[in-house]
Amino acid sequence: FDGEKKKLDDILNKEILILDFKVKDSKQRIGSKYITIQFGDGDKNFIVFTGSMVLINQFEKYKDNMPFYTMIKKIDKYYTLT
């Protein structure tokens, strides 16, 4: 994916346009996965990485709806799409 890297905390509670995503096996934590999310904000594209299983499951559930607008929120220790 092309785009400037952002931290997940930088985009919380902000509406973004989800363009694409990839789920891969983590090299850092064996046996776990991580997701690369490509999103648009204005006329620029960005990417963000996370190991959040809640987000991975939600993205896989909504993959047929892309591109779509959403917000990522943090509830307690978990990230979720709204």
mmCIF file of N, CA and C in Angstrom:
data_model
loop_
_atom_site.group_PDB
_atom_site.id
_atom_site.type_symbol
_atom_site.label_atom_id
_atom_site.label_comp_id
_atom_site.label_asym_id
_atom_site.label_seq_id
_atom_site.Cartn_x
_atom_site.Cartn_y
_atom_site.Cartn_z
ATOM 1 N N PHE A 1 0.835 -1.191 0.000
ATOM 2 C CA PHE A 1 0.000 0.000 0.000
ATOM 3 C C PHE A 1 0.867 1.236 0.000
ATOM 4 N N ASP A 2 0.391 2.285 -0.636
ATOM 5 C CA ASP A 2 1.116 3.541 -0.561
ATOM 6 C C ASP A 2 0.388 4.467 0.410
ATOM 7 N N GLY A 3 1.127 5.360 0.993
ATOM 8 C CA GLY A 3 0.552 6.320 1.923
ATOM 9 C C GLY A 3 1.484 6.575 3.086
ATOM 10 N N GLU A 4 1.299 7.718 3.687
ATOM 11 C CA GLU A 4 2.101 8.102 4.852
ATOM 12 C C GLU A 4 1.641 7.285 6.058
ATOM 13 N N LYS A 5 2.604 6.817 6.883
ATOM 14 C CA LYS A 5 2.260 6.036 8.069
ATOM 15 C C LYS A 5 1.702 6.946 9.152
ATOM 16 N N LYS A 6 0.663 6.461 9.801
ATOM 17 C CA LYS A 6 0.052 7.151 10.940
ATOM 18 C C LYS A 6 -0.023 6.171 12.096
ATOM 19 N N LYS A 7 -0.152 6.715 13.299
ATOM 20 C CA LYS A 7 -0.404 5.882 14.470
ATOM 21 C C LYS A 7 -1.909 5.796 14.655
ATOM 22 N N LEU A 8 -2.367 4.647 15.138
ATOM 23 C CA LEU A 8 -3.796 4.451 15.339
ATOM 24 C C LEU A 8 -4.377 5.533 16.253
ATOM 25 N N ASP A 9 -3.663 5.893 17.289
ATOM 26 C CA ASP A 9 -4.164 6.915 18.216
ATOM 27 C C ASP A 9 -4.343 8.275 17.538
ATOM 28 N N ASP A 10 -3.624 8.522 16.433
ATOM 29 C CA ASP A 10 -3.750 9.801 15.709
ATOM 30 C C ASP A 10 -5.068 9.927 14.945
ATOM 31 N N ILE A 11 -5.732 8.797 14.685
ATOM 32 C CA ILE A 11 -6.951 8.847 13.863
ATOM 33 C C ILE A 11 -8.202 8.441 14.635
ATOM 34 N N LEU A 12 -8.087 8.251 15.933
ATOM 35 C CA LEU A 12 -9.254 7.873 16.729
ATOM 36 C C LEU A 12 -10.321 8.969 16.659
ATOM 37 N N ASN A 13 -11.581 8.544 16.623
ATOM 38 C CA ASN A 13 -12.740 9.443 16.668
ATOM 39 C C ASN A 13 -12.783 10.423 15.498
ATOM 40 N N LYS A 14 -12.179 10.039 14.378
ATOM 41 C CA LYS A 14 -12.136 10.892 13.200
ATOM 42 C C LYS A 14 -12.679 10.086 12.023
ATOM 43 N N GLU A 15 -13.602 10.674 11.247
ATOM 44 C CA GLU A 15 -14.143 9.935 10.111
ATOM 45 C C GLU A 15 -13.088 9.800 9.018
ATOM 46 N N ILE A 16 -12.880 8.558 8.579
ATOM 47 C CA ILE A 16 -11.909 8.268 7.517
ATOM 48 C C ILE A 16 -12.573 7.370 6.476
ATOM 49 N N LEU A 17 -12.014 7.374 5.274
ATOM 50 C CA LEU A 17 -12.500 6.525 4.189
ATOM 51 C C LEU A 17 -11.576 5.313 4.082
ATOM 52 N N ILE A 18 -12.096 4.137 4.400
ATOM 53 C CA ILE A 18 -11.313 2.904 4.319
ATOM 54 C C ILE A 18 -11.217 2.499 2.851
ATOM 55 N N LEU A 19 -9.984 2.382 2.364
ATOM 56 C CA LEU A 19 -9.749 2.037 0.962
ATOM 57 C C LEU A 19 -9.434 0.557 0.771
ATOM 58 N N ASP A 20 -8.621 0.004 1.676
ATOM 59 C CA ASP A 20 -8.199 -1.392 1.532
ATOM 60 C C ASP A 20 -7.549 -1.844 2.831
ATOM 61 N N PHE A 21 -7.334 -3.141 2.956
ATOM 62 C CA PHE A 21 -6.612 -3.668 4.114
ATOM 63 C C PHE A 21 -5.995 -5.013 3.764
ATOM 64 N N LYS A 22 -4.994 -5.406 4.555
ATOM 65 C CA LYS A 22 -4.347 -6.721 4.427
ATOM 66 C C LYS A 22 -4.134 -7.263 5.823
ATOM 67 N N VAL A 23 -4.397 -8.546 6.016
ATOM 68 C CA VAL A 23 -4.123 -9.212 7.282
ATOM 69 C C VAL A 23 -2.972 -10.185 7.038
ATOM 70 N N LYS A 24 -1.956 -10.116 7.897
ATOM 71 C CA LYS A 24 -0.790 -10.995 7.760
ATOM 72 C C LYS A 24 -0.408 -11.558 9.119
ATOM 73 N N ASP A 25 0.382 -12.640 9.081
ATOM 74 C CA ASP A 25 0.928 -13.201 10.321
ATOM 75 C C ASP A 25 2.006 -12.282 10.856
ATOM 76 N N SER A 26 1.976 -12.058 12.160
ATOM 77 C CA SER A 26 2.945 -11.179 12.799
ATOM 78 C C SER A 26 4.296 -11.862 12.924
ATOM 79 N N LYS A 27 5.352 -11.121 12.597
ATOM 80 C CA LYS A 27 6.712 -11.628 12.812
ATOM 81 C C LYS A 27 7.162 -11.287 14.229
ATOM 82 N N GLN A 28 6.535 -10.271 14.823
ATOM 83 C CA GLN A 28 6.886 -9.821 16.171
ATOM 84 C C GLN A 28 6.319 -10.771 17.233
ATOM 85 N N ARG A 29 5.035 -11.108 17.053
ATOM 86 C CA ARG A 29 4.372 -11.986 18.020
ATOM 87 C C ARG A 29 3.911 -13.237 17.288
ATOM 88 N N ILE A 30 4.682 -14.294 17.415
ATOM 89 C CA ILE A 30 4.401 -15.559 16.728
ATOM 90 C C ILE A 30 3.018 -16.064 17.146
ATOM 91 N N GLY A 31 2.248 -16.501 16.151
ATOM 92 C CA GLY A 31 0.915 -17.030 16.423
ATOM 93 C C GLY A 31 -0.172 -15.977 16.419
ATOM 94 N N SER A 32 0.204 -14.724 16.185
ATOM 95 C CA SER A 32 -0.813 -13.678 16.117
ATOM 96 C C SER A 32 -0.778 -13.016 14.746
ATOM 97 N N LYS A 33 -1.733 -12.164 14.495
ATOM 98 C CA LYS A 33 -1.843 -11.489 13.199
ATOM 99 C C LYS A 33 -1.815 -9.985 13.401
ATOM 100 N N TYR A 34 -1.618 -9.274 12.298
ATOM 101 C CA TYR A 34 -1.753 -7.820 12.316
ATOM 102 C C TYR A 34 -2.433 -7.392 11.021
ATOM 103 N N ILE A 35 -2.982 -6.185 11.041
ATOM 104 C CA ILE A 35 -3.681 -5.666 9.874
ATOM 105 C C ILE A 35 -3.027 -4.366 9.435
ATOM 106 N N THR A 36 -2.878 -4.214 8.130
ATOM 107 C CA THR A 36 -2.456 -2.951 7.533
ATOM 108 C C THR A 36 -3.706 -2.353 6.902
ATOM 109 N N ILE A 37 -4.050 -1.139 7.324
ATOM 110 C CA ILE A 37 -5.251 -0.479 6.837
ATOM 111 C C ILE A 37 -4.835 0.720 5.990
ATOM 112 N N GLN A 38 -5.339 0.788 4.765
ATOM 113 C CA GLN A 38 -5.103 1.963 3.923
ATOM 114 C C GLN A 38 -6.373 2.794 3.945
ATOM 115 N N PHE A 39 -6.208 4.084 4.247
ATOM 116 C CA PHE A 39 -7.382 4.954 4.316
ATOM 117 C C PHE A 39 -7.080 6.305 3.710
ATOM 118 N N GLY A 40 -8.140 6.995 3.328
ATOM 119 C CA GLY A 40 -8.022 8.331 2.776
ATOM 120 C C GLY A 40 -8.562 9.348 3.760
ATOM 121 N N ASP A 41 -7.905 10.487 3.800
ATOM 122 C CA ASP A 41 -8.358 11.602 4.629
ATOM 123 C C ASP A 41 -8.099 12.858 3.795
ATOM 124 N N GLY A 42 -9.174 13.455 3.303
ATOM 125 C CA GLY A 42 -8.994 14.555 2.359
ATOM 126 C C GLY A 42 -8.516 13.982 1.037
ATOM 127 N N ASP A 43 -7.463 14.563 0.473
ATOM 128 C CA ASP A 43 -6.962 14.068 -0.815
ATOM 129 C C ASP A 43 -5.669 13.265 -0.656
ATOM 130 N N LYS A 44 -5.363 12.829 0.566
ATOM 131 C CA LYS A 44 -4.147 12.045 0.809
ATOM 132 C C LYS A 44 -4.497 10.647 1.300
ATOM 133 N N ASN A 45 -3.611 9.693 0.984
ATOM 134 C CA ASN A 45 -3.759 8.330 1.482
ATOM 135 C C ASN A 45 -2.762 8.084 2.602
ATOM 136 N N PHE A 46 -3.191 7.277 3.556
ATOM 137 C CA PHE A 46 -2.374 6.941 4.723
ATOM 138 C C PHE A 46 -2.483 5.451 4.990
ATOM 139 N N ILE A 47 -1.552 4.941 5.786
ATOM 140 C CA ILE A 47 -1.643 3.557 6.246
ATOM 141 C C ILE A 47 -1.422 3.533 7.754
ATOM 142 N N VAL A 48 -2.020 2.537 8.377
ATOM 143 C CA VAL A 48 -1.868 2.344 9.813
ATOM 144 C C VAL A 48 -1.795 0.835 10.063
ATOM 145 N N PHE A 49 -1.031 0.433 11.073
ATOM 146 C CA PHE A 49 -0.861 -0.976 11.428
ATOM 147 C C PHE A 49 -1.417 -1.202 12.832
ATOM 148 N N THR A 50 -2.031 -2.367 13.056
ATOM 149 C CA THR A 50 -2.469 -2.727 14.403
ATOM 150 C C THR A 50 -2.612 -4.240 14.515
ATOM 151 N N GLY A 51 -2.461 -4.730 15.722
ATOM 152 C CA GLY A 51 -2.673 -6.146 16.008
ATOM 153 C C GLY A 51 -4.026 -6.392 16.646
ATOM 154 N N SER A 52 -4.908 -5.393 16.621
ATOM 155 C CA SER A 52 -6.217 -5.502 17.262
ATOM 156 C C SER A 52 -7.066 -6.583 16.582
ATOM 157 N N MET A 53 -7.348 -7.650 17.322
ATOM 158 C CA MET A 53 -8.170 -8.729 16.760
ATOM 159 C C MET A 53 -9.604 -8.267 16.528
ATOM 160 N N VAL A 54 -10.095 -7.357 17.356
ATOM 161 C CA VAL A 54 -11.450 -6.830 17.155
ATOM 162 C C VAL A 54 -11.518 -6.134 15.794
ATOM 163 N N LEU A 55 -10.536 -5.261 15.501
ATOM 164 C CA LEU A 55 -10.529 -4.577 14.201
ATOM 165 C C LEU A 55 -10.337 -5.556 13.053
ATOM 166 N N ILE A 56 -9.436 -6.516 13.213
ATOM 167 C CA ILE A 56 -9.214 -7.511 12.146
ATOM 168 C C ILE A 56 -10.528 -8.224 11.821
ATOM 169 N N ASN A 57 -11.240 -8.664 12.857
ATOM 170 C CA ASN A 57 -12.513 -9.370 12.636
ATOM 171 C C ASN A 57 -13.547 -8.464 11.984
ATOM 172 N N GLN A 58 -13.613 -7.197 12.415
ATOM 173 C CA GLN A 58 -14.583 -6.275 11.825
ATOM 174 C C GLN A 58 -14.254 -5.983 10.359
ATOM 175 N N PHE A 59 -12.982 -5.778 10.051
ATOM 176 C CA PHE A 59 -12.607 -5.505 8.663
ATOM 177 C C PHE A 59 -12.916 -6.701 7.775
ATOM 178 N N GLU A 60 -12.646 -7.910 8.253
ATOM 179 C CA GLU A 60 -12.946 -9.094 7.441
ATOM 180 C C GLU A 60 -14.451 -9.228 7.222
ATOM 181 N N LYS A 61 -15.238 -8.837 8.218
ATOM 182 C CA LYS A 61 -16.697 -8.908 8.101
ATOM 183 C C LYS A 61 -17.232 -7.916 7.062
ATOM 184 N N TYR A 62 -16.606 -6.734 6.977
ATOM 185 C CA TYR A 62 -17.113 -5.675 6.092
ATOM 186 C C TYR A 62 -16.313 -5.500 4.801
ATOM 187 N N LYS A 63 -15.453 -6.468 4.475
ATOM 188 C CA LYS A 63 -14.567 -6.301 3.309
ATOM 189 C C LYS A 63 -15.334 -6.100 1.999
ATOM 190 N N ASP A 64 -16.532 -6.656 1.894
ATOM 191 C CA ASP A 64 -17.308 -6.509 0.656
ATOM 192 C C ASP A 64 -17.945 -5.132 0.524
ATOM 193 N N ASN A 65 -17.879 -4.325 1.567
ATOM 194 C CA ASN A 65 -18.479 -2.987 1.551
ATOM 195 C C ASN A 65 -17.478 -1.883 1.213
ATOM 196 N N MET A 66 -16.240 -2.237 0.918
ATOM 197 C CA MET A 66 -15.216 -1.214 0.669
ATOM 198 C C MET A 66 -15.417 -0.554 -0.677
ATOM 199 N N PRO A 67 -15.057 0.708 -0.821
ATOM 200 C CA PRO A 67 -14.592 1.600 0.252
ATOM 201 C C PRO A 67 -15.769 2.057 1.115
ATOM 202 N N PHE A 68 -15.505 2.351 2.408
ATOM 203 C CA PHE A 68 -16.560 2.841 3.287
ATOM 204 C C PHE A 68 -15.986 3.823 4.303
ATOM 205 N N TYR A 69 -16.867 4.711 4.756
ATOM 206 C CA TYR A 69 -16.480 5.668 5.790
ATOM 207 C C TYR A 69 -16.739 5.059 7.159
ATOM 208 N N THR A 70 -15.828 5.305 8.083
ATOM 209 C CA THR A 70 -15.996 4.824 9.448
ATOM 210 C C THR A 70 -15.165 5.667 10.392
ATOM 211 N N MET A 71 -15.350 5.419 11.670
ATOM 212 C CA MET A 71 -14.507 5.993 12.716
ATOM 213 C C MET A 71 -13.963 4.840 13.537
ATOM 214 N N ILE A 72 -12.735 4.952 13.968
ATOM 215 C CA ILE A 72 -12.160 3.967 14.878
ATOM 216 C C ILE A 72 -12.181 4.594 16.268
ATOM 217 N N LYS A 73 -12.777 3.876 17.208
ATOM 218 C CA LYS A 73 -12.865 4.371 18.582
ATOM 219 C C LYS A 73 -12.141 3.402 19.505
ATOM 220 N N LYS A 74 -11.705 3.929 20.630
ATOM 221 C CA LYS A 74 -11.086 3.090 21.648
ATOM 222 C C LYS A 74 -12.043 3.015 22.819
ATOM 223 N N ILE A 75 -12.455 1.813 23.136
ATOM 224 C CA ILE A 75 -13.355 1.580 24.264
ATOM 225 C C ILE A 75 -12.602 0.715 25.258
ATOM 226 N N ASP A 76 -12.295 1.295 26.402
ATOM 227 C CA ASP A 76 -11.426 0.650 27.398
ATOM 228 C C ASP A 76 -10.092 0.318 26.721
ATOM 229 N N LYS A 77 -9.795 -0.990 26.596
ATOM 230 C CA LYS A 77 -8.515 -1.380 25.988
ATOM 231 C C LYS A 77 -8.676 -1.804 24.523
ATOM 232 N N TYR A 78 -9.890 -1.712 23.994
ATOM 233 C CA TYR A 78 -10.164 -2.257 22.667
ATOM 234 C C TYR A 78 -10.471 -1.174 21.646
ATOM 235 N N TYR A 79 -10.042 -1.425 20.409
ATOM 236 C CA TYR A 79 -10.379 -0.549 19.283
ATOM 237 C C TYR A 79 -11.568 -1.162 18.554
ATOM 238 N N THR A 80 -12.452 -0.322 18.036
ATOM 239 C CA THR A 80 -13.614 -0.823 17.306
ATOM 240 C C THR A 80 -14.029 0.170 16.230
ATOM 241 N N LEU A 81 -14.676 -0.328 15.182
ATOM 242 C CA LEU A 81 -15.244 0.519 14.137
ATOM 243 C C LEU A 81 -16.608 1.003 14.585
ATOM 244 N N THR A 82 -16.967 2.218 14.187
ATOM 245 C CA THR A 82 -18.314 2.706 14.496
ATOM 246 C C THR A 82 -19.002 3.111 13.202
#
